[in-house]
């Protein structure tokens, strides 16, 4: 199917001003571009988790899998292994991916499975009205921490760098052209790609002023330099007043898990015969 309308008719229930709109429209632009370049969108699958971000599976008119909380990555891994021709994109939340799904994230990075993970990092559980997540800043006051969190946030970029991810970037939902280039780069990269998107939650973490004063573009640099990427990632620790780097921190070409696991499919007749034989042993 080509020339499809990429936004569905589903009622959109995101709050006005939510950064999810930017991510949705960025993906729409990228998908339309892929189709123009001759790629069939029938071979693209979007996997979402649970949270405000996950509604994107209802709003974008492509194949999608609305998975469980924290389980976007295992679903995406299964899809990619079953059909390596698919382009598999995960949209997850920060609570979804950096809390419940953290082990899946680290192992997917370690395996270098060829999927693209876009984290809608609004740094709060928005759908459940504002509890703190692993990237909420120290002292964040929400429903579960009325006096402020007593925990330091994690730096997810450092975590995936240490785990083996081969494309790591950070974008911002108010910098749409750059975000488009970061996500496009992640999708065309062969290997595990993570794009952490500082996504404005207009209702529970309206941090646009804070981000807009601090963000700057990393620009051109040697993306294969692990140590420099790590230093750049550490400039801002998801708290405090430091400047916030946006861009691609790290990129490297390595064999992917799906390439290493690839098996030549059996001819249809032989596969059916094997299934018949297997089933016969069960009766
Ligand atoms: Fe967006 Fe926050 Fe509203 Fe959820 S609660 S839809 S993240 S603004």
PDB file of C-alpha atoms and ligand atoms in Angstrom:
ATOM      1  CA  UNK A   1       0.000   0.000   0.000  1.00  0.00           C
ATOM      2  CA  UNK A   2       1.473   3.396  -0.958  1.00  0.00           C
ATOM      3  CA  UNK A   3       0.438   7.028  -0.533  1.00  0.00           C
ATOM      4  CA  UNK A   4      -1.474   6.242   2.622  1.00  0.00           C
ATOM      5  CA  UNK A   5      -2.674   8.893   5.063  1.00  0.00           C
ATOM      6  CA  UNK A   6      -0.141   8.511   7.856  1.00  0.00           C
ATOM      7  CA  UNK A   7      -2.217  10.009  10.668  1.00  0.00           C
ATOM      8  CA  UNK A   8      -5.178   7.862  11.679  1.00  0.00           C
ATOM      9  CA  UNK A   9      -8.630   9.167  12.543  1.00  0.00           C
ATOM     10  CA  UNK A  10      -8.285   8.065  16.200  1.00  0.00           C
ATOM     11  CA  UNK A  11      -9.157  10.781  18.682  1.00  0.00           C
ATOM     12  CA  UNK A  12      -5.929  12.292  19.992  1.00  0.00           C
ATOM     13  CA  UNK A  13      -5.977  12.634  23.788  1.00  0.00           C
ATOM     14  CA  UNK A  14      -2.502  14.071  24.388  1.00  0.00           C
ATOM     15  CA  UNK A  15      -2.579  17.371  26.323  1.00  0.00           C
ATOM     16  CA  UNK A  16      -2.150  20.602  24.338  1.00  0.00           C
ATOM     17  CA  UNK A  17       1.563  21.440  24.201  1.00  0.00           C
ATOM     18  CA  UNK A  18       2.698  17.840  24.723  1.00  0.00           C
ATOM     19  CA  UNK A  19       6.041  16.991  23.084  1.00  0.00           C
ATOM     20  CA  UNK A  20       4.580  13.718  21.841  1.00  0.00           C
ATOM     21  CA  UNK A  21       3.010  15.663  18.976  1.00  0.00           C
ATOM     22  CA  UNK A  22       6.471  16.653  17.756  1.00  0.00           C
ATOM     23  CA  UNK A  23       7.704  13.063  17.837  1.00  0.00           C
ATOM     24  CA  UNK A  24       4.585  11.870  16.027  1.00  0.00           C
ATOM     25  CA  UNK A  25       4.944  14.461  13.273  1.00  0.00           C
ATOM     26  CA  UNK A  26       8.675  13.859  12.995  1.00  0.00           C
ATOM     27  CA  UNK A  27       8.029  10.157  12.464  1.00  0.00           C
ATOM     28  CA  UNK A  28       5.288  10.945   9.978  1.00  0.00           C
ATOM     29  CA  UNK A  29       7.732  13.073   7.938  1.00  0.00           C
ATOM     30  CA  UNK A  30      10.392  10.360   8.069  1.00  0.00           C
ATOM     31  CA  UNK A  31       7.949   7.616   7.045  1.00  0.00           C
ATOM     32  CA  UNK A  32       6.615   9.706   4.164  1.00  0.00           C
ATOM     33  CA  UNK A  33      10.222  10.269   3.051  1.00  0.00           C
ATOM     34  CA  UNK A  34      10.987   6.551   3.227  1.00  0.00           C
ATOM     35  CA  UNK A  35       7.960   5.824   1.062  1.00  0.00           C
ATOM     36  CA  UNK A  36       9.034   8.473  -1.467  1.00  0.00           C
ATOM     37  CA  UNK A  37      12.440   6.798  -1.660  1.00  0.00           C
ATOM     38  CA  UNK A  38      10.705   3.546  -2.630  1.00  0.00           C
ATOM     39  CA  UNK A  39      10.630   1.712   0.700  1.00  0.00           C
ATOM     40  CA  UNK A  40       7.355  -0.079   1.355  1.00  0.00           C
ATOM     41  CA  UNK A  41       5.888   0.953   4.695  1.00  0.00           C
ATOM     42  CA  UNK A  42       4.422  -2.555   4.860  1.00  0.00           C
ATOM     43  CA  UNK A  43       7.930  -3.516   6.016  1.00  0.00           C
ATOM     44  CA  UNK A  44       7.986  -1.036   8.876  1.00  0.00           C
ATOM     45  CA  UNK A  45       6.683  -1.930  12.348  1.00  0.00           C
ATOM     46  CA  UNK A  46       6.217   0.400  15.278  1.00  0.00           C
ATOM     47  CA  UNK A  47       6.256  -1.121  18.764  1.00  0.00           C
ATOM     48  CA  UNK A  48       5.047   0.943  21.702  1.00  0.00           C
ATOM     49  CA  UNK A  49       4.989   0.301  25.440  1.00  0.00           C
ATOM     50  CA  UNK A  50       2.607   1.649  28.057  1.00  0.00           C
ATOM     51  CA  UNK A  51       2.315   5.332  28.897  1.00  0.00           C
ATOM     52  CA  UNK A  52       1.265   8.542  27.165  1.00  0.00           C
ATOM     53  CA  UNK A  53       3.817   7.903  24.396  1.00  0.00           C
ATOM     54  CA  UNK A  54       2.245   4.547  23.567  1.00  0.00           C
ATOM     55  CA  UNK A  55      -0.833   6.119  22.023  1.00  0.00           C
ATOM     56  CA  UNK A  56       1.380   6.900  19.024  1.00  0.00           C
ATOM     57  CA  UNK A  57       0.586   3.343  17.893  1.00  0.00           C
ATOM     58  CA  UNK A  58      -3.058   4.451  17.571  1.00  0.00           C
ATOM     59  CA  UNK A  59      -2.215   7.699  15.828  1.00  0.00           C
ATOM     60  CA  UNK A  60       0.282   6.596  13.154  1.00  0.00           C
ATOM     61  CA  UNK A  61      -1.122   4.518  10.328  1.00  0.00           C
ATOM     62  CA  UNK A  62       1.560   1.827  10.062  1.00  0.00           C
ATOM     63  CA  UNK A  63       1.893  -1.745  11.319  1.00  0.00           C
ATOM     64  CA  UNK A  64       2.141  -1.548  15.074  1.00  0.00           C
ATOM     65  CA  UNK A  65       2.285  -3.642  18.217  1.00  0.00           C
ATOM     66  CA  UNK A  66       1.000  -2.126  21.449  1.00  0.00           C
ATOM     67  CA  UNK A  67       3.068  -4.114  23.950  1.00  0.00           C
ATOM     68  CA  UNK A  68       3.284  -4.349  27.737  1.00  0.00           C
ATOM     69  CA  UNK A  69       4.958  -1.937  30.115  1.00  0.00           C
ATOM     70  CA  UNK A  70       8.711  -2.145  29.631  1.00  0.00           C
ATOM     71  CA  UNK A  71       8.439  -4.830  26.957  1.00  0.00           C
ATOM     72  CA  UNK A  72       8.822  -2.935  23.698  1.00  0.00           C
ATOM     73  CA  UNK A  73      12.363  -4.187  23.176  1.00  0.00           C
ATOM     74  CA  UNK A  74      11.770  -7.951  23.537  1.00  0.00           C
ATOM     75  CA  UNK A  75       8.804  -7.656  21.159  1.00  0.00           C
ATOM     76  CA  UNK A  76      10.920  -5.671  18.692  1.00  0.00           C
ATOM     77  CA  UNK A  77      13.763  -8.188  19.011  1.00  0.00           C
ATOM     78  CA  UNK A  78      11.396 -11.074  18.219  1.00  0.00           C
ATOM     79  CA  UNK A  79       9.987  -9.246  15.201  1.00  0.00           C
ATOM     80  CA  UNK A  80      13.431  -8.481  13.817  1.00  0.00           C
ATOM     81  CA  UNK A  81      14.691 -12.033  14.312  1.00  0.00           C
ATOM     82  CA  UNK A  82      11.568 -13.538  12.723  1.00  0.00           C
ATOM     83  CA  UNK A  83      11.769 -11.219   9.727  1.00  0.00           C
ATOM     84  CA  UNK A  84      15.124  -9.460   9.314  1.00  0.00           C
ATOM     85  CA  UNK A  85      13.728  -7.481   6.363  1.00  0.00           C
ATOM     86  CA  UNK A  86      11.563  -5.427   8.713  1.00  0.00           C
ATOM     87  CA  UNK A  87      12.491  -1.949   9.897  1.00  0.00           C
ATOM     88  CA  UNK A  88      11.557  -2.073  13.565  1.00  0.00           C
ATOM     89  CA  UNK A  89      11.055   1.139  15.520  1.00  0.00           C
ATOM     90  CA  UNK A  90      10.286   1.196  19.242  1.00  0.00           C
ATOM     91  CA  UNK A  91       8.630   4.152  20.889  1.00  0.00           C
ATOM     92  CA  UNK A  92       8.957   3.866  24.654  1.00  0.00           C
ATOM     93  CA  UNK A  93       8.670   6.090  27.682  1.00  0.00           C
ATOM     94  CA  UNK A  94      11.445   6.793  30.175  1.00  0.00           C
ATOM     95  CA  UNK A  95       9.638   4.901  32.941  1.00  0.00           C
ATOM     96  CA  UNK A  96       8.812   2.219  30.419  1.00  0.00           C
ATOM     97  CA  UNK A  97      12.348   1.770  29.088  1.00  0.00           C
ATOM     98  CA  UNK A  98      14.690   2.970  31.860  1.00  0.00           C
ATOM     99  CA  UNK A  99      12.764   1.380  34.796  1.00  0.00           C
ATOM    100  CA  UNK A 100      10.550  -1.628  33.994  1.00  0.00           C
ATOM    101  CA  UNK A 101      12.380  -2.408  30.760  1.00  0.00           C
ATOM    102  CA  UNK A 102      15.939  -1.547  31.759  1.00  0.00           C
ATOM    103  CA  UNK A 103      17.312  -5.092  31.533  1.00  0.00           C
ATOM    104  CA  UNK A 104      15.852  -5.459  28.030  1.00  0.00           C
ATOM    105  CA  UNK A 105      17.430  -2.168  26.991  1.00  0.00           C
ATOM    106  CA  UNK A 106      20.903  -3.118  28.208  1.00  0.00           C
ATOM    107  CA  UNK A 107      20.828  -6.576  26.627  1.00  0.00           C
ATOM    108  CA  UNK A 108      19.514  -5.250  23.306  1.00  0.00           C
ATOM    109  CA  UNK A 109      22.409  -2.777  23.277  1.00  0.00           C
ATOM    110  CA  UNK A 110      24.837  -5.581  24.196  1.00  0.00           C
ATOM    111  CA  UNK A 111      23.527  -7.744  21.348  1.00  0.00           C
ATOM    112  CA  UNK A 112      23.514  -4.855  18.860  1.00  0.00           C
ATOM    113  CA  UNK A 113      20.156  -5.978  17.483  1.00  0.00           C
ATOM    114  CA  UNK A 114      19.208  -3.807  14.509  1.00  0.00           C
ATOM    115  CA  UNK A 115      16.273  -1.876  15.964  1.00  0.00           C
ATOM    116  CA  UNK A 116      15.710   1.830  16.657  1.00  0.00           C
ATOM    117  CA  UNK A 117      14.576   2.841  20.123  1.00  0.00           C
ATOM    118  CA  UNK A 118      13.070   6.313  20.523  1.00  0.00           C
ATOM    119  CA  UNK A 119      12.598   7.196  24.185  1.00  0.00           C
ATOM    120  CA  UNK A 120       9.923   9.838  24.831  1.00  0.00           C
ATOM    121  CA  UNK A 121      11.878  11.041  27.860  1.00  0.00           C
ATOM    122  CA  UNK A 122       9.466  13.408  29.596  1.00  0.00           C
ATOM    123  CA  UNK A 123      11.149  12.441  32.896  1.00  0.00           C
ATOM    124  CA  UNK A 124       7.856  11.689  34.610  1.00  0.00           C
ATOM    125  CA  UNK A 125       5.082   9.069  34.577  1.00  0.00           C
ATOM    126  CA  UNK A 126       2.553  11.309  32.818  1.00  0.00           C
ATOM    127  CA  UNK A 127      -0.246   8.792  32.244  1.00  0.00           C
ATOM    128  CA  UNK A 128      -0.462   8.055  35.969  1.00  0.00           C
ATOM    129  CA  UNK A 129      -0.344  11.794  36.855  1.00  0.00           C
ATOM    130  CA  UNK A 130       3.238  12.658  37.638  1.00  0.00           C
ATOM    131  CA  UNK A 131       5.263  10.142  39.623  1.00  0.00           C
ATOM    132  CA  UNK A 132       9.077  10.323  39.312  1.00  0.00           C
ATOM    133  CA  UNK A 133      10.999   8.141  36.871  1.00  0.00           C
ATOM    134  CA  UNK A 134      14.689   7.165  36.617  1.00  0.00           C
ATOM    135  CA  UNK A 135      15.501  10.412  34.763  1.00  0.00           C
ATOM    136  CA  UNK A 136      13.553  12.823  37.011  1.00  0.00           C
ATOM    137  CA  UNK A 137      15.933  15.346  38.582  1.00  0.00           C
ATOM    138  CA  UNK A 138      16.955  15.209  42.215  1.00  0.00           C
ATOM    139  CA  UNK A 139      14.275  16.944  44.277  1.00  0.00           C
ATOM    140  CA  UNK A 140      11.488  16.485  41.702  1.00  0.00           C
ATOM    141  CA  UNK A 141       8.135  16.974  43.438  1.00  0.00           C
ATOM    142  CA  UNK A 142       5.387  14.719  42.133  1.00  0.00           C
ATOM    143  CA  UNK A 143       2.447  12.656  43.360  1.00  0.00           C
ATOM    144  CA  UNK A 144       4.677   9.986  44.903  1.00  0.00           C
ATOM    145  CA  UNK A 145       7.346  12.407  46.148  1.00  0.00           C
ATOM    146  CA  UNK A 146       5.576  15.511  47.515  1.00  0.00           C
ATOM    147  CA  UNK A 147       8.745  16.546  49.384  1.00  0.00           C
ATOM    148  CA  UNK A 148      10.999  15.894  46.378  1.00  0.00           C
ATOM    149  CA  UNK A 149      12.876  12.798  45.220  1.00  0.00           C
ATOM    150  CA  UNK A 150      15.926  11.800  47.220  1.00  0.00           C
ATOM    151  CA  UNK A 151      17.473   9.920  44.276  1.00  0.00           C
ATOM    152  CA  UNK A 152      19.911  11.084  41.634  1.00  0.00           C
ATOM    153  CA  UNK A 153      18.743  10.433  38.066  1.00  0.00           C
ATOM    154  CA  UNK A 154      20.425   7.869  35.839  1.00  0.00           C
ATOM    155  CA  UNK A 155      22.177   8.955  32.676  1.00  0.00           C
ATOM    156  CA  UNK A 156      20.667   6.569  30.107  1.00  0.00           C
ATOM    157  CA  UNK A 157      23.152   7.523  27.390  1.00  0.00           C
ATOM    158  CA  UNK A 158      26.082   6.386  29.501  1.00  0.00           C
ATOM    159  CA  UNK A 159      24.266   3.157  30.365  1.00  0.00           C
ATOM    160  CA  UNK A 160      23.712   2.172  26.736  1.00  0.00           C
ATOM    161  CA  UNK A 161      27.202   3.287  25.726  1.00  0.00           C
ATOM    162  CA  UNK A 162      28.691   0.981  28.352  1.00  0.00           C
ATOM    163  CA  UNK A 163      26.352  -1.806  27.225  1.00  0.00           C
ATOM    164  CA  UNK A 164      27.394  -1.751  23.567  1.00  0.00           C
ATOM    165  CA  UNK A 165      24.881   0.423  21.669  1.00  0.00           C
ATOM    166  CA  UNK A 166      26.263   1.485  18.290  1.00  0.00           C
ATOM    167  CA  UNK A 167      24.216   4.671  17.687  1.00  0.00           C
ATOM    168  CA  UNK A 168      23.425   7.011  20.579  1.00  0.00           C
ATOM    169  CA  UNK A 169      21.800  10.416  20.246  1.00  0.00           C
ATOM    170  CA  UNK A 170      19.841  12.961  22.248  1.00  0.00           C
ATOM    171  CA  UNK A 171      17.153  15.214  20.766  1.00  0.00           C
ATOM    172  CA  UNK A 172      14.657  17.730  22.085  1.00  0.00           C
ATOM    173  CA  UNK A 173      10.983  17.942  21.192  1.00  0.00           C
ATOM    174  CA  UNK A 174      11.280  21.689  20.516  1.00  0.00           C
ATOM    175  CA  UNK A 175      14.084  21.164  17.963  1.00  0.00           C
ATOM    176  CA  UNK A 176      12.140  19.329  15.301  1.00  0.00           C
ATOM    177  CA  UNK A 177      14.493  19.547  12.264  1.00  0.00           C
ATOM    178  CA  UNK A 178      17.390  18.221  14.332  1.00  0.00           C
ATOM    179  CA  UNK A 179      15.181  15.539  15.864  1.00  0.00           C
ATOM    180  CA  UNK A 180      14.211  14.398  12.378  1.00  0.00           C
ATOM    181  CA  UNK A 181      17.849  14.043  11.384  1.00  0.00           C
ATOM    182  CA  UNK A 182      18.705  12.126  14.606  1.00  0.00           C
ATOM    183  CA  UNK A 183      15.816   9.667  14.207  1.00  0.00           C
ATOM    184  CA  UNK A 184      16.433   9.258  10.480  1.00  0.00           C
ATOM    185  CA  UNK A 185      20.083   8.483  11.287  1.00  0.00           C
ATOM    186  CA  UNK A 186      19.036   5.918  13.884  1.00  0.00           C
ATOM    187  CA  UNK A 187      16.683   4.166  11.467  1.00  0.00           C
ATOM    188  CA  UNK A 188      19.264   3.997   8.684  1.00  0.00           C
ATOM    189  CA  UNK A 189      21.984   2.799  11.106  1.00  0.00           C
ATOM    190  CA  UNK A 190      22.521  -0.966  11.037  1.00  0.00           C
ATOM    191  CA  UNK A 191      22.629  -1.930  14.680  1.00  0.00           C
ATOM    192  CA  UNK A 192      21.143  -0.894  17.984  1.00  0.00           C
ATOM    193  CA  UNK A 193      20.174   2.792  17.951  1.00  0.00           C
ATOM    194  CA  UNK A 194      18.906   4.810  20.901  1.00  0.00           C
ATOM    195  CA  UNK A 195      17.557   8.340  20.569  1.00  0.00           C
ATOM    196  CA  UNK A 196      16.712   9.872  23.934  1.00  0.00           C
ATOM    197  CA  UNK A 197      14.230  12.672  23.266  1.00  0.00           C
ATOM    198  CA  UNK A 198      13.784  15.346  25.921  1.00  0.00           C
ATOM    199  CA  UNK A 199      10.034  15.477  25.474  1.00  0.00           C
ATOM    200  CA  UNK A 200       8.046  18.231  27.104  1.00  0.00           C
ATOM    201  CA  UNK A 201       5.282  17.010  29.404  1.00  0.00           C
ATOM    202  CA  UNK A 202       3.167  20.155  29.407  1.00  0.00           C
ATOM    203  CA  UNK A 203       1.136  19.002  32.400  1.00  0.00           C
ATOM    204  CA  UNK A 204       3.527  17.370  34.891  1.00  0.00           C
ATOM    205  CA  UNK A 205       7.033  18.456  33.838  1.00  0.00           C
ATOM    206  CA  UNK A 206       6.817  21.679  31.804  1.00  0.00           C
ATOM    207  CA  UNK A 207      10.583  22.101  31.463  1.00  0.00           C
ATOM    208  CA  UNK A 208      10.693  23.968  28.130  1.00  0.00           C
ATOM    209  CA  UNK A 209      12.254  27.079  29.695  1.00  0.00           C
ATOM    210  CA  UNK A 210      14.945  25.030  31.437  1.00  0.00           C
ATOM    211  CA  UNK A 211      15.839  23.083  28.275  1.00  0.00           C
ATOM    212  CA  UNK A 212      15.641  25.961  25.832  1.00  0.00           C
ATOM    213  CA  UNK A 213      18.147  27.990  27.888  1.00  0.00           C
ATOM    214  CA  UNK A 214      20.648  25.135  28.005  1.00  0.00           C
ATOM    215  CA  UNK A 215      20.583  23.027  24.852  1.00  0.00           C
ATOM    216  CA  UNK A 216      23.349  23.290  22.268  1.00  0.00           C
ATOM    217  CA  UNK A 217      24.273  21.274  19.209  1.00  0.00           C
ATOM    218  CA  UNK A 218      27.225  18.912  19.409  1.00  0.00           C
ATOM    219  CA  UNK A 219      27.914  19.415  15.697  1.00  0.00           C
ATOM    220  CA  UNK A 220      30.505  17.462  13.713  1.00  0.00           C
ATOM    221  CA  UNK A 221      32.967  15.339  15.654  1.00  0.00           C
ATOM    222  CA  UNK A 222      34.549  11.891  15.598  1.00  0.00           C
ATOM    223  CA  UNK A 223      31.514   9.774  16.440  1.00  0.00           C
ATOM    224  CA  UNK A 224      33.574   6.607  16.831  1.00  0.00           C
ATOM    225  CA  UNK A 225      35.530   7.965  19.836  1.00  0.00           C
ATOM    226  CA  UNK A 226      34.101   6.103  22.847  1.00  0.00           C
ATOM    227  CA  UNK A 227      35.906   8.173  25.508  1.00  0.00           C
ATOM    228  CA  UNK A 228      34.956  11.547  24.039  1.00  0.00           C
ATOM    229  CA  UNK A 229      31.349  10.389  23.645  1.00  0.00           C
ATOM    230  CA  UNK A 230      31.322   9.421  27.310  1.00  0.00           C
ATOM    231  CA  UNK A 231      32.753  12.793  28.380  1.00  0.00           C
ATOM    232  CA  UNK A 232      30.155  14.650  26.314  1.00  0.00           C
ATOM    233  CA  UNK A 233      27.359  12.527  27.792  1.00  0.00           C
ATOM    234  CA  UNK A 234      28.601  13.432  31.279  1.00  0.00           C
ATOM    235  CA  UNK A 235      28.443  17.200  30.720  1.00  0.00           C
ATOM    236  CA  UNK A 236      24.836  17.160  31.898  1.00  0.00           C
ATOM    237  CA  UNK A 237      23.719  14.575  34.438  1.00  0.00           C
ATOM    238  CA  UNK A 238      19.928  15.066  34.016  1.00  0.00           C
ATOM    239  CA  UNK A 239      19.987  17.527  36.947  1.00  0.00           C
ATOM    240  CA  UNK A 240      21.620  20.870  37.600  1.00  0.00           C
ATOM    241  CA  UNK A 241      22.549  23.876  35.519  1.00  0.00           C
ATOM    242  CA  UNK A 242      25.041  22.524  32.997  1.00  0.00           C
ATOM    243  CA  UNK A 243      24.532  23.018  29.261  1.00  0.00           C
ATOM    244  CA  UNK A 244      22.712  20.148  27.550  1.00  0.00           C
ATOM    245  CA  UNK A 245      24.301  18.587  24.481  1.00  0.00           C
ATOM    246  CA  UNK A 246      22.040  17.505  21.598  1.00  0.00           C
ATOM    247  CA  UNK A 247      23.189  15.417  18.653  1.00  0.00           C
ATOM    248  CA  UNK A 248      24.753  12.065  17.839  1.00  0.00           C
ATOM    249  CA  UNK A 249      27.280  11.206  20.545  1.00  0.00           C
ATOM    250  CA  UNK A 250      28.453   7.844  19.264  1.00  0.00           C
ATOM    251  CA  UNK A 251      28.197   5.745  16.124  1.00  0.00           C
ATOM    252  CA  UNK A 252      30.021   2.596  15.181  1.00  0.00           C
ATOM    253  CA  UNK A 253      29.577  -0.220  12.666  1.00  0.00           C
ATOM    254  CA  UNK A 254      29.620  -3.720  14.146  1.00  0.00           C
ATOM    255  CA  UNK A 255      27.957  -7.015  13.111  1.00  0.00           C
ATOM    256  CA  UNK A 256      24.391  -7.132  14.375  1.00  0.00           C
ATOM    257  CA  UNK A 257      22.666  -9.820  16.409  1.00  0.00           C
ATOM    258  CA  UNK A 258      20.090 -10.471  13.673  1.00  0.00           C
ATOM    259  CA  UNK A 259      22.880 -10.943  11.086  1.00  0.00           C
ATOM    260  CA  UNK A 260      24.657 -13.395  13.355  1.00  0.00           C
ATOM    261  CA  UNK A 261      21.438 -15.285  14.092  1.00  0.00           C
ATOM    262  CA  UNK A 262      20.241 -15.337  10.484  1.00  0.00           C
ATOM    263  CA  UNK A 263      19.238 -18.742   9.171  1.00  0.00           C
ATOM    264  CA  UNK A 264      18.377 -19.611   5.585  1.00  0.00           C
ATOM    265  CA  UNK A 265      14.634 -20.279   5.482  1.00  0.00           C
ATOM    266  CA  UNK A 266      13.663 -23.829   4.457  1.00  0.00           C
ATOM    267  CA  UNK A 267      11.743 -24.298   1.212  1.00  0.00           C
ATOM    268  CA  UNK A 268       7.984 -24.251   1.911  1.00  0.00           C
ATOM    269  CA  UNK A 269       7.477 -27.973   1.195  1.00  0.00           C
ATOM    270  CA  UNK A 270      10.271 -29.070   3.513  1.00  0.00           C
ATOM    271  CA  UNK A 271       9.030 -26.758   6.266  1.00  0.00           C
ATOM    272  CA  UNK A 272       5.497 -28.105   5.974  1.00  0.00           C
ATOM    273  CA  UNK A 273       6.783 -31.689   6.022  1.00  0.00           C
ATOM    274  CA  UNK A 274       8.750 -30.986   9.185  1.00  0.00           C
ATOM    275  CA  UNK A 275       5.702 -29.396  10.840  1.00  0.00           C
ATOM    276  CA  UNK A 276       3.561 -32.423   9.852  1.00  0.00           C
ATOM    277  CA  UNK A 277       6.181 -34.803  11.268  1.00  0.00           C
ATOM    278  CA  UNK A 278       6.427 -32.808  14.480  1.00  0.00           C
ATOM    279  CA  UNK A 279       2.653 -32.697  14.928  1.00  0.00           C
ATOM    280  CA  UNK A 280       2.386 -36.441  14.261  1.00  0.00           C
ATOM    281  CA  UNK A 281       4.670 -37.102  17.234  1.00  0.00           C
ATOM    282  CA  UNK A 282       2.232 -35.161  19.448  1.00  0.00           C
ATOM    283  CA  UNK A 283      -0.877 -37.198  18.658  1.00  0.00           C
TER     284      UNK A 283
HETATM  285 FE1  LIG B   1       1.841  14.657  27.235  1.00  0.00          FE
HETATM  286 FE2  LIG B   1       2.286  14.939  29.832  1.00  0.00          FE
HETATM  287 FE3  LIG B   1      -0.183  15.168  28.869  1.00  0.00          FE
HETATM  288 FE4  LIG B   1       1.016  12.802  28.948  1.00  0.00          FE
HETATM  289  S1  LIG B   1       0.437  14.036  30.720  1.00  0.00           S
HETATM  290  S2  LIG B   1      -0.165  13.638  27.239  1.00  0.00           S
HETATM  291  S3  LIG B   1       3.164  13.364  28.504  1.00  0.00           S
HETATM  292  S4  LIG B   1       1.554  16.525  28.432  1.00  0.00           S
END
